Steps between C-alpha positions, in 0.01 A plus 500: 500500500164522677523143626849561641384813680197324643682205656628684803298820526152365427532129569174477692298633204621209282576744217738267318233237432252772408742655249567163337126436479443843348769438236341169406158661466633782285648248258167317482331830420678517164317186381181628334340154500480535878350848468241364257389237751495758778278733297255218438489414870448862608231552237318190624536599866356846436231402250221616734669838550601581143272803486750683724811279534668370186807337353614491136331218309719242329397419142484116486512501119853642510722260697746665734863394538763572762594810299163613356168571670181604318261688725238773472600864501364667812414867494553715808730725698774383728382508860716795607399706195133430565529600864672825399211599273198354681389725786158343559517353855230241427689362202828497692334319790341246266834440332672440834222260595542304175877477536497385862222248444667360189822443693324346800312265268827391341653447842229350719249350253699380199850475651629603158662841530633754252850537642607808304231751586614859461345807332672422169310170478156645571279680248180689581223637284140605556206295376350665190146414615561606860770770495536497880577127506875429478632185335833366621721286274797300627791448259826302491397188693814299429597506867250334735512334838297270723529471876534189710246455778741633762607796284135581432427507873808715564391748236142506629614566857741772387240661275251509788757663731585766241131564426450559873802736511658268758871544435601303810307193388625534141864522610458209742348280230784572257767440763351186654418337166825589323686189370794570732309653791738361764790699354335840549662695782302727732650819361384408150151425632477840669618684189266305274199572721580873492524495121170314469333756728614782271390308189155396624399768748678795338 
């Protein structure tokens, strides 16, 4: 249904290909052998940062299958629950710093990205030795992605525009680098720029 709706109304966003790609990735996510390998990669990538950024550890003595995965139990609160109860601004700021830096490392350093990041896949708890030091734990890593060189540049340029609160530049980048950029009419461009201004600049 979504692909049929997208053909005419949102052709320039290339939604049909994106929906097919998403469906394929969701099917891959059900294979726990893939998730096992992903956990091992993430754990290796973040070895130097494991005091504050962690992933469940896979037990190598218990072989995983496509239906079974043996990993460590991780203690903590779901991100939203933690934020509801933690009122210390320093801890909240530190947690935001950890989350942003973890994602940017995945994206720009490792090019191996957790592609299903949402509050339900993030646990937080405070270090027992340093109770004002949050520890962030990423769960459910079955869905990952890596960017091509051109996609990585596109994302970097867009991220920089958003970080600078430059909605005009962000909208222009998305429009000009869309797969079907030539099919975008002027009215759509104007409307999209207005929506981006509201989203980025408030």
